Every structure is written in C-alpha cells, then in structure tokens.
Amino acid sequence: MSKAKLYGVGVGPGDPELLTAKAIRVIRECAVVAVPQSGAGDQAALTIAAEYIGDKPVLHCDMPMTRDKAARDASHDRAADEICALLDEGRDVAFLTLGDPTVYSTCWYVVKRVAARGYETELVPGVPSFCAAAAALGRALCEDGEMLHIIPASHGAVDEGLDLAGSKVLMKAGKSILEVRDKLAARGELQDAALVERCGMKGQRIVTDLSTMDDPTGYFSIILVKEGQA
C-alpha cells in the first residue's frame, strides 16, 4: 500500500490570513493540491490558499451543487478514484475545503472514501465560518451556560432548530434566506439576528437589520441568532 497521505485541509472562511500554520505547511509540502469545483466553477478554497500553492499541480474535482444524492455520491467516488491514483504514485495530496473539514464540507465525503480503501488520511482543522462571522459582528457566539446550535437552514431543519433554546447558527440557507428571515420575523426573533455574507472575502457584507433585505444572498451567507440579544 502507498505511503502517501491525503490531507483534508480547512482553509478558513475567506481571509488568507486565517489559515493555520499547519494548513500552510501541509499545502506547501504536499505534491498535489485538490479542490472541489462546482458546476458554476467556483473555486473559493483555491483562491484563498493560492499564495501557498505556488506552481504545483492542482486536481480539480467536479462537485455539482445538487441535492441528488446519487449524483453527489458519483462525484465523490470519482474524486476518490483520482486521488487514490495519485497516492499510488507516492504523491501526498492536500484536499482544500472552506472553513473546517468537519463542518458540512465536501472534503469529508472524499476523505472517508479514501480512508475506507485503506489509505492514510488526516484532517487539518480550519477556522469555521461562523466563528469568523461572529468576530466580524463583534459578538460572542455563546456565553456562560448558553447552548449553541448549528442548523443547516436549507435542509428543512429551520423550524425544529429555531425551537431549541440557546443561540443559533443558520448555515447553507442560500436562496432560502428570505424565507428564513420571514420565519424569524414571525417568531419575533428578527431583532436578535444578523447576517454575514462572504466573510473575509472580497465583497463582505454585514446586515444587522434583516428587515431591510429584499434579495436572496449568495452561497457564502450565515445568519447568527443570539439568544437574549434584544
């Protein structure tokens, strides 16, 4: 079996200065960098880490943005095949992912497939987007014994999640952002919510009054709902 290793590397939310020292070292030491590529060709992780990659080869893994599980599984299998071929050649691979590889990351689905085939893998944590968003807002995510809930807002979990006691991070809302806003308004929690879009990236936007929004935000948006903020 190859002695090469696959690293799942979190590159943080968008600011290149938020990469960890370990992430930078691993990226520089690996022979190949792999990045997810959606149908729209988005390569945010590659852009964030570009200065540390240099001229080494980059493997672009097609990862369509779809809820079709069969299509997603097929894309993850293809990426695992391509990466395993590189590992068999003795080349370490750093698979880049936004934020942290353990939080809703495409990277994880590939890493676990490669590990299941007997290859050595390692996860390199990154700064989660919701931590960076809270810092951008200048507020704590949770205090004292307050609970914190991470809710995938575009997967039908909003109502159940908002019923939980504590503060909430609403991720992956995408085009449903206005629907989520209206749910918060109906619950009387709009004043407790704030949105950060493209945190640490070019075009960062902070919205502390969600009632002023009239257009859906982009993919890189997070809503923080702070318990007792009013």
mmCIF file of N, CA and C in Angstrom, residues 15-119:
data_model
loop_
_atom_site.group_PDB
_atom_site.id
_atom_site.type_symbol
_atom_site.label_atom_id
_atom_site.label_comp_id
_atom_site.label_asym_id
_atom_site.label_seq_id
_atom_site.Cartn_x
_atom_site.Cartn_y
_atom_site.Cartn_z
ATOM 1 N N ASP A 15 -10.480 34.821 4.462
ATOM 2 C CA ASP A 15 -9.297 35.662 4.639
ATOM 3 C C ASP A 15 -8.058 34.763 4.646
ATOM 4 N N PRO A 16 -7.126 34.939 3.704
ATOM 5 C CA PRO A 16 -5.927 34.098 3.669
ATOM 6 C C PRO A 16 -5.114 34.145 4.955
ATOM 7 N N GLU A 17 -5.247 35.231 5.738
ATOM 8 C CA GLU A 17 -4.509 35.330 6.991
ATOM 9 C C GLU A 17 -5.073 34.424 8.079
ATOM 10 N N LEU A 18 -6.260 33.838 7.842
ATOM 11 C CA LEU A 18 -6.871 32.956 8.826
ATOM 12 C C LEU A 18 -6.521 31.490 8.602
ATOM 13 N N LEU A 19 -5.686 31.173 7.623
ATOM 14 C CA LEU A 19 -5.175 29.811 7.520
ATOM 15 C C LEU A 19 -4.266 29.533 8.699
ATOM 16 N N THR A 20 -4.343 28.314 9.238
ATOM 17 C CA THR A 20 -3.447 27.966 10.337
ATOM 18 C C THR A 20 -2.042 27.709 9.810
ATOM 19 N N ALA A 21 -1.073 27.770 10.729
ATOM 20 C CA ALA A 21 0.309 27.475 10.342
ATOM 21 C C ALA A 21 0.420 26.050 9.811
ATOM 22 N N LYS A 22 -0.330 25.118 10.402
ATOM 23 C CA LYS A 22 -0.277 23.729 9.939
ATOM 24 C C LYS A 22 -0.868 23.595 8.538
ATOM 25 N N ALA A 23 -1.978 24.285 8.283
ATOM 26 C CA ALA A 23 -2.579 24.218 6.947
ATOM 27 C C ALA A 23 -1.597 24.716 5.894
ATOM 28 N N ILE A 24 -0.923 25.812 6.190
ATOM 29 C CA ILE A 24 0.047 26.371 5.248
ATOM 30 C C ILE A 24 1.188 25.381 5.022
ATOM 31 N N ARG A 25 1.681 24.790 6.096
ATOM 32 C CA ARG A 25 2.783 23.827 5.953
ATOM 33 C C ARG A 25 2.369 22.630 5.110
ATOM 34 N N VAL A 26 1.191 22.074 5.395
ATOM 35 C CA VAL A 26 0.732 20.893 4.653
ATOM 36 C C VAL A 26 0.546 21.216 3.180
ATOM 37 N N ILE A 27 -0.054 22.360 2.887
ATOM 38 C CA ILE A 27 -0.255 22.751 1.490
ATOM 39 C C ILE A 27 1.087 22.860 0.772
ATOM 40 N N ARG A 28 2.051 23.460 1.437
ATOM 41 C CA ARG A 28 3.365 23.643 0.816
ATOM 42 C C ARG A 28 4.104 22.326 0.627
ATOM 43 N N GLU A 29 3.895 21.381 1.550
ATOM 44 C CA GLU A 29 4.650 20.128 1.497
ATOM 45 C C GLU A 29 4.023 19.086 0.579
ATOM 46 N N CYS A 30 2.723 19.152 0.351
ATOM 47 C CA CYS A 30 2.073 18.145 -0.486
ATOM 48 C C CYS A 30 2.449 18.330 -1.955
ATOM 49 N N ALA A 31 2.532 17.222 -2.663
ATOM 50 C CA ALA A 31 2.918 17.270 -4.071
ATOM 51 C C ALA A 31 1.799 17.798 -4.954
ATOM 52 N N VAL A 32 0.549 17.537 -4.547
ATOM 53 C CA VAL A 32 -0.616 17.920 -5.344
ATOM 54 C C VAL A 32 -1.660 18.539 -4.438
ATOM 55 N N VAL A 33 -2.341 19.555 -4.955
ATOM 56 C CA VAL A 33 -3.472 20.164 -4.254
ATOM 57 C C VAL A 33 -4.744 19.804 -5.015
ATOM 58 N N ALA A 34 -5.765 19.366 -4.285
ATOM 59 C CA ALA A 34 -7.061 19.060 -4.897
ATOM 60 C C ALA A 34 -8.083 20.068 -4.395
ATOM 61 N N VAL A 35 -8.986 20.484 -5.279
ATOM 62 C CA VAL A 35 -10.026 21.440 -4.900
ATOM 63 C C VAL A 35 -11.355 21.014 -5.512
ATOM 64 N N PRO A 36 -12.450 21.263 -4.794
ATOM 65 C CA PRO A 36 -13.765 20.989 -5.373
ATOM 66 C C PRO A 36 -14.108 22.041 -6.404
ATOM 67 N N GLN A 37 -14.798 21.627 -7.433
ATOM 68 C CA GLN A 37 -15.227 22.555 -8.481
ATOM 69 C C GLN A 37 -16.701 22.284 -8.774
ATOM 70 N N SER A 38 -17.532 23.268 -8.499
ATOM 71 C CA SER A 38 -18.960 23.097 -8.735
ATOM 72 C C SER A 38 -19.264 23.325 -10.200
ATOM 73 N N GLY A 39 -20.514 23.102 -10.547
ATOM 74 C CA GLY A 39 -20.927 23.320 -11.932
ATOM 75 C C GLY A 39 -20.701 24.750 -12.372
ATOM 76 N N ALA A 40 -20.749 25.677 -11.390
ATOM 77 C CA ALA A 40 -20.523 27.087 -11.689
ATOM 78 C C ALA A 40 -19.031 27.420 -11.714
ATOM 79 N N GLY A 41 -18.205 26.423 -11.421
ATOM 80 C CA GLY A 41 -16.760 26.630 -11.476
ATOM 81 C C GLY A 41 -16.204 27.372 -10.278
ATOM 82 N N ASP A 42 -16.958 27.381 -9.176
ATOM 83 C CA ASP A 42 -16.493 28.112 -8.009
ATOM 84 C C ASP A 42 -15.306 27.401 -7.376
ATOM 85 N N GLN A 43 -14.245 28.168 -7.121
ATOM 86 C CA GLN A 43 -13.029 27.606 -6.527
ATOM 87 C C GLN A 43 -12.532 28.536 -5.428
ATOM 88 N N ALA A 44 -13.415 28.870 -4.513
ATOM 89 C CA ALA A 44 -13.064 29.815 -3.463
ATOM 90 C C ALA A 44 -11.898 29.321 -2.619
ATOM 91 N N ALA A 45 -11.889 28.027 -2.295
ATOM 92 C CA ALA A 45 -10.804 27.492 -1.466
ATOM 93 C C ALA A 45 -9.456 27.659 -2.160
ATOM 94 N N LEU A 46 -9.426 27.459 -3.457
ATOM 95 C CA LEU A 46 -8.191 27.611 -4.223
ATOM 96 C C LEU A 46 -7.722 29.066 -4.194
ATOM 97 N N THR A 47 -8.651 29.994 -4.322
ATOM 98 C CA THR A 47 -8.312 31.417 -4.301
ATOM 99 C C THR A 47 -7.728 31.813 -2.952
ATOM 100 N N ILE A 48 -8.325 31.315 -1.871
ATOM 101 C CA ILE A 48 -7.867 31.663 -0.524
ATOM 102 C C ILE A 48 -6.433 31.194 -0.291
ATOM 103 N N ALA A 49 -6.115 29.999 -0.751
ATOM 104 C CA ALA A 49 -4.803 29.399 -0.477
ATOM 105 C C ALA A 49 -3.789 29.609 -1.601
ATOM 106 N N ALA A 50 -4.124 30.389 -2.593
ATOM 107 C CA ALA A 50 -3.310 30.498 -3.810
ATOM 108 C C ALA A 50 -1.851 30.847 -3.540
ATOM 109 N N GLU A 51 -1.613 31.762 -2.603
ATOM 110 C CA GLU A 51 -0.227 32.206 -2.385
ATOM 111 C C GLU A 51 0.651 31.116 -1.790
ATOM 112 N N TYR A 52 0.041 30.073 -1.226
ATOM 113 C CA TYR A 52 0.807 28.995 -0.609
ATOM 114 C C TYR A 52 0.952 27.788 -1.536
ATOM 115 N N ILE A 53 0.238 27.798 -2.645
ATOM 116 C CA ILE A 53 0.239 26.658 -3.563
ATOM 117 C C ILE A 53 1.389 26.739 -4.560
ATOM 118 N N GLY A 54 1.693 27.949 -4.993
ATOM 119 C CA GLY A 54 2.755 28.115 -5.981
ATOM 120 C C GLY A 54 2.370 27.505 -7.307
ATOM 121 N N ASP A 55 3.330 26.818 -7.952
ATOM 122 C CA ASP A 55 3.079 26.276 -9.288
ATOM 123 C C ASP A 55 2.860 24.765 -9.268
ATOM 124 N N LYS A 56 2.551 24.204 -8.085
ATOM 125 C CA LYS A 56 2.337 22.753 -8.026
ATOM 126 C C LYS A 56 1.033 22.382 -8.719
ATOM 127 N N PRO A 57 0.915 21.143 -9.183
ATOM 128 C CA PRO A 57 -0.287 20.724 -9.900
ATOM 129 C C PRO A 57 -1.531 20.766 -9.021
ATOM 130 N N VAL A 58 -2.650 21.138 -9.644
ATOM 131 C CA VAL A 58 -3.933 21.225 -8.953
ATOM 132 C C VAL A 58 -4.925 20.280 -9.623
ATOM 133 N N LEU A 59 -5.524 19.407 -8.827
ATOM 134 C CA LEU A 59 -6.551 18.494 -9.310
ATOM 135 C C LEU A 59 -7.915 19.124 -9.053
ATOM 136 N N HIS A 60 -8.656 19.394 -10.119
ATOM 137 C CA HIS A 60 -9.990 19.993 -10.000
ATOM 138 C C HIS A 60 -11.028 18.875 -9.990
ATOM 139 N N CYS A 61 -11.708 18.726 -8.866
ATOM 140 C CA CYS A 61 -12.703 17.655 -8.703
ATOM 141 C C CYS A 61 -14.095 18.209 -8.935
ATOM 142 N N ASP A 62 -14.770 17.699 -9.936
ATOM 143 C CA ASP A 62 -16.101 18.177 -10.264
ATOM 144 C C ASP A 62 -17.084 17.766 -9.176
ATOM 145 N N MET A 63 -17.661 18.749 -8.500
ATOM 146 C CA MET A 63 -18.609 18.512 -7.414
ATOM 147 C C MET A 63 -19.870 19.332 -7.664
ATOM 148 N N PRO A 64 -20.827 18.809 -8.412
ATOM 149 C CA PRO A 64 -22.032 19.578 -8.737
ATOM 150 C C PRO A 64 -22.828 19.940 -7.500
ATOM 151 N N MET A 65 -23.358 21.166 -7.490
ATOM 152 C CA MET A 65 -24.201 21.621 -6.380
ATOM 153 C C MET A 65 -25.612 21.100 -6.619
ATOM 154 N N THR A 66 -25.911 19.957 -6.065
ATOM 155 C CA THR A 66 -27.207 19.322 -6.279
ATOM 156 C C THR A 66 -27.629 18.564 -5.029
ATOM 157 N N ARG A 67 -28.938 18.371 -4.880
ATOM 158 C CA ARG A 67 -29.442 17.557 -3.770
ATOM 159 C C ARG A 67 -29.692 16.119 -4.210
ATOM 160 N N ASP A 68 -29.346 15.825 -5.444
ATOM 161 C CA ASP A 68 -29.477 14.452 -5.951
ATOM 162 C C ASP A 68 -28.360 13.612 -5.327
ATOM 163 N N LYS A 69 -28.718 12.773 -4.368
ATOM 164 C CA LYS A 69 -27.707 12.007 -3.631
ATOM 165 C C LYS A 69 -26.893 11.105 -4.545
ATOM 166 N N ALA A 70 -27.540 10.491 -5.535
ATOM 167 C CA ALA A 70 -26.814 9.605 -6.448
ATOM 168 C C ALA A 70 -25.752 10.375 -7.218
ATOM 169 N N ALA A 71 -26.096 11.581 -7.654
ATOM 170 C CA ALA A 71 -25.139 12.406 -8.393
ATOM 171 C C ALA A 71 -23.988 12.838 -7.486
ATOM 172 N N ARG A 72 -24.320 13.201 -6.249
ATOM 173 C CA ARG A 72 -23.259 13.588 -5.308
ATOM 174 C C ARG A 72 -22.340 12.415 -5.013
ATOM 175 N N ASP A 73 -22.939 11.248 -4.752
ATOM 176 C CA ASP A 73 -22.124 10.066 -4.458
ATOM 177 C C ASP A 73 -21.192 9.739 -5.620
ATOM 178 N N ALA A 74 -21.714 9.856 -6.831
ATOM 179 C CA ALA A 74 -20.898 9.553 -8.008
ATOM 180 C C ALA A 74 -19.712 10.511 -8.116
ATOM 181 N N SER A 75 -19.950 11.790 -7.826
ATOM 182 C CA SER A 75 -18.859 12.770 -7.907
ATOM 183 C C SER A 75 -17.821 12.524 -6.823
ATOM 184 N N HIS A 76 -18.273 12.139 -5.647
ATOM 185 C CA HIS A 76 -17.328 11.841 -4.562
ATOM 186 C C HIS A 76 -16.514 10.584 -4.869
ATOM 187 N N ASP A 77 -17.151 9.598 -5.481
ATOM 188 C CA ASP A 77 -16.433 8.377 -5.873
ATOM 189 C C ASP A 77 -15.375 8.688 -6.929
ATOM 190 N N ARG A 78 -15.730 9.528 -7.899
ATOM 191 C CA ARG A 78 -14.763 9.895 -8.947
ATOM 192 C C ARG A 78 -13.563 10.613 -8.341
ATOM 193 N N ALA A 79 -13.836 11.541 -7.428
ATOM 194 C CA ALA A 79 -12.740 12.282 -6.795
ATOM 195 C C ALA A 79 -11.844 11.336 -6.003
ATOM 196 N N ALA A 80 -12.456 10.383 -5.299
ATOM 197 C CA ALA A 80 -11.666 9.400 -4.538
ATOM 198 C C ALA A 80 -10.803 8.563 -5.477
ATOM 199 N N ASP A 81 -11.350 8.174 -6.626
ATOM 200 C CA ASP A 81 -10.575 7.405 -7.604
ATOM 201 C C ASP A 81 -9.350 8.190 -8.068
ATOM 202 N N GLU A 82 -9.560 9.455 -8.390
ATOM 203 C CA GLU A 82 -8.468 10.291 -8.902
ATOM 204 C C GLU A 82 -7.396 10.505 -7.836
ATOM 205 N N ILE A 83 -7.832 10.732 -6.600
ATOM 206 C CA ILE A 83 -6.876 10.974 -5.527
ATOM 207 C C ILE A 83 -6.109 9.700 -5.177
ATOM 208 N N CYS A 84 -6.797 8.576 -5.147
ATOM 209 C CA CYS A 84 -6.115 7.310 -4.853
ATOM 210 C C CYS A 84 -5.051 6.994 -5.903
ATOM 211 N N ALA A 85 -5.327 7.355 -7.138
ATOM 212 C CA ALA A 85 -4.335 7.138 -8.193
ATOM 213 C C ALA A 85 -3.070 7.949 -7.919
ATOM 214 N N LEU A 86 -3.235 9.165 -7.418
ATOM 215 C CA LEU A 86 -2.084 9.996 -7.072
ATOM 216 C C LEU A 86 -1.342 9.433 -5.867
ATOM 217 N N LEU A 87 -2.092 8.947 -4.885
ATOM 218 C CA LEU A 87 -1.470 8.353 -3.701
ATOM 219 C C LEU A 87 -0.681 7.105 -4.080
ATOM 220 N N ASP A 88 -1.195 6.333 -5.044
ATOM 221 C CA ASP A 88 -0.493 5.138 -5.510
ATOM 222 C C ASP A 88 0.837 5.490 -6.177
ATOM 223 N N GLU A 89 0.924 6.713 -6.673
ATOM 224 C CA GLU A 89 2.176 7.185 -7.272
ATOM 225 C C GLU A 89 3.138 7.720 -6.213
ATOM 226 N N GLY A 90 2.692 7.689 -4.949
ATOM 227 C CA GLY A 90 3.537 8.162 -3.859
ATOM 228 C C GLY A 90 3.469 9.651 -3.628
ATOM 229 N N ARG A 91 2.413 10.297 -4.128
ATOM 230 C CA ARG A 91 2.302 11.741 -4.004
ATOM 231 C C ARG A 91 1.243 12.111 -2.954
ATOM 232 N N ASP A 92 1.649 12.867 -1.941
ATOM 233 C CA ASP A 92 0.710 13.359 -0.939
ATOM 234 C C ASP A 92 -0.224 14.382 -1.584
ATOM 235 N N VAL A 93 -1.477 14.380 -1.120
ATOM 236 C CA VAL A 93 -2.482 15.276 -1.682
ATOM 237 C C VAL A 93 -3.133 16.080 -0.569
ATOM 238 N N ALA A 94 -3.263 17.388 -0.787
ATOM 239 C CA ALA A 94 -3.992 18.257 0.133
ATOM 240 C C ALA A 94 -5.310 18.643 -0.528
ATOM 241 N N PHE A 95 -6.416 18.159 0.026
ATOM 242 C CA PHE A 95 -7.737 18.491 -0.500
ATOM 243 C C PHE A 95 -8.247 19.691 0.296
ATOM 244 N N LEU A 96 -8.412 20.824 -0.380
ATOM 245 C CA LEU A 96 -8.785 22.068 0.294
ATOM 246 C C LEU A 96 -10.302 22.176 0.441
ATOM 247 N N THR A 97 -10.716 22.725 1.576
ATOM 248 C CA THR A 97 -12.139 22.957 1.793
ATOM 249 C C THR A 97 -12.318 24.250 2.564
ATOM 250 N N LEU A 98 -13.391 24.972 2.275
ATOM 251 C CA LEU A 98 -13.685 26.194 3.010
ATOM 252 C C LEU A 98 -13.965 25.872 4.474
ATOM 253 N N GLY A 99 -13.614 26.807 5.335
ATOM 254 C CA GLY A 99 -13.898 26.620 6.750
ATOM 255 C C GLY A 99 -13.129 25.457 7.332
ATOM 256 N N ASP A 100 -13.868 24.526 7.931
ATOM 257 C CA ASP A 100 -13.283 23.371 8.607
ATOM 258 C C ASP A 100 -13.776 22.091 7.930
ATOM 259 N N PRO A 101 -12.905 21.082 7.776
ATOM 260 C CA PRO A 101 -13.303 19.864 7.063
ATOM 261 C C PRO A 101 -14.336 19.006 7.788
ATOM 262 N N THR A 102 -14.624 19.329 9.059
ATOM 263 C CA THR A 102 -15.596 18.522 9.801
ATOM 264 C C THR A 102 -16.980 19.168 9.859
ATOM 265 N N VAL A 103 -17.147 20.330 9.237
ATOM 266 C CA VAL A 103 -18.423 21.053 9.302
ATOM 267 C C VAL A 103 -19.005 21.210 7.895
ATOM 268 N N TYR A 104 -19.934 20.351 7.538
ATOM 269 C CA TYR A 104 -20.632 20.435 6.247
ATOM 270 C C TYR A 104 -19.670 20.599 5.067
ATOM 271 N N SER A 105 -18.580 19.866 5.061
ATOM 272 C CA SER A 105 -17.602 20.057 3.991
ATOM 273 C C SER A 105 -17.694 18.958 2.928
ATOM 274 N N THR A 106 -17.529 19.347 1.690
ATOM 275 C CA THR A 106 -17.433 18.389 0.587
ATOM 276 C C THR A 106 -16.233 17.476 0.789
ATOM 277 N N CYS A 107 -15.179 18.048 1.297
ATOM 278 C CA CYS A 107 -13.931 17.322 1.525
ATOM 279 C C CYS A 107 -14.137 16.033 2.317
ATOM 280 N N TRP A 108 -14.981 16.093 3.335
ATOM 281 C CA TRP A 108 -15.156 14.944 4.223
ATOM 282 C C TRP A 108 -15.644 13.711 3.469
ATOM 283 N N TYR A 109 -16.550 13.889 2.531
ATOM 284 C CA TYR A 109 -17.110 12.746 1.808
ATOM 285 C C TYR A 109 -16.041 12.029 0.988
ATOM 286 N N VAL A 110 -15.054 12.788 0.532
ATOM 287 C CA VAL A 110 -13.958 12.197 -0.233
ATOM 288 C C VAL A 110 -12.945 11.541 0.706
ATOM 289 N N VAL A 111 -12.608 12.241 1.786
ATOM 290 C CA VAL A 111 -11.628 11.706 2.738
ATOM 291 C C VAL A 111 -12.092 10.361 3.297
ATOM 292 N N LYS A 112 -13.362 10.251 3.668
ATOM 293 C CA LYS A 112 -13.807 8.993 4.269
ATOM 294 C C LYS A 112 -13.827 7.848 3.259
ATOM 295 N N ARG A 113 -14.040 8.175 1.986
ATOM 296 C CA ARG A 113 -13.973 7.138 0.952
ATOM 297 C C ARG A 113 -12.551 6.642 0.765
ATOM 298 N N VAL A 114 -11.604 7.576 0.746
ATOM 299 C CA VAL A 114 -10.198 7.208 0.581
ATOM 300 C C VAL A 114 -9.716 6.403 1.784
ATOM 301 N N ALA A 115 -10.115 6.820 2.985
ATOM 302 C CA ALA A 115 -9.728 6.092 4.198
ATOM 303 C C ALA A 115 -10.302 4.680 4.196
ATOM 304 N N ALA A 116 -11.532 4.522 3.702
ATOM 305 C CA ALA A 116 -12.181 3.208 3.671
ATOM 306 C C ALA A 116 -11.452 2.240 2.742
ATOM 307 N N ARG A 117 -10.691 2.777 1.797
ATOM 308 C CA ARG A 117 -9.933 1.934 0.876
ATOM 309 C C ARG A 117 -8.562 1.562 1.450
ATOM 310 N N GLY A 118 -8.282 2.011 2.675
ATOM 311 C CA GLY A 118 -7.049 1.613 3.335
ATOM 312 C C GLY A 118 -5.910 2.611 3.246
ATOM 313 N N TYR A 119 -6.167 3.782 2.696
ATOM 314 C CA TYR A 119 -5.113 4.794 2.579
ATOM 315 C C TYR A 119 -5.043 5.628 3.858
#
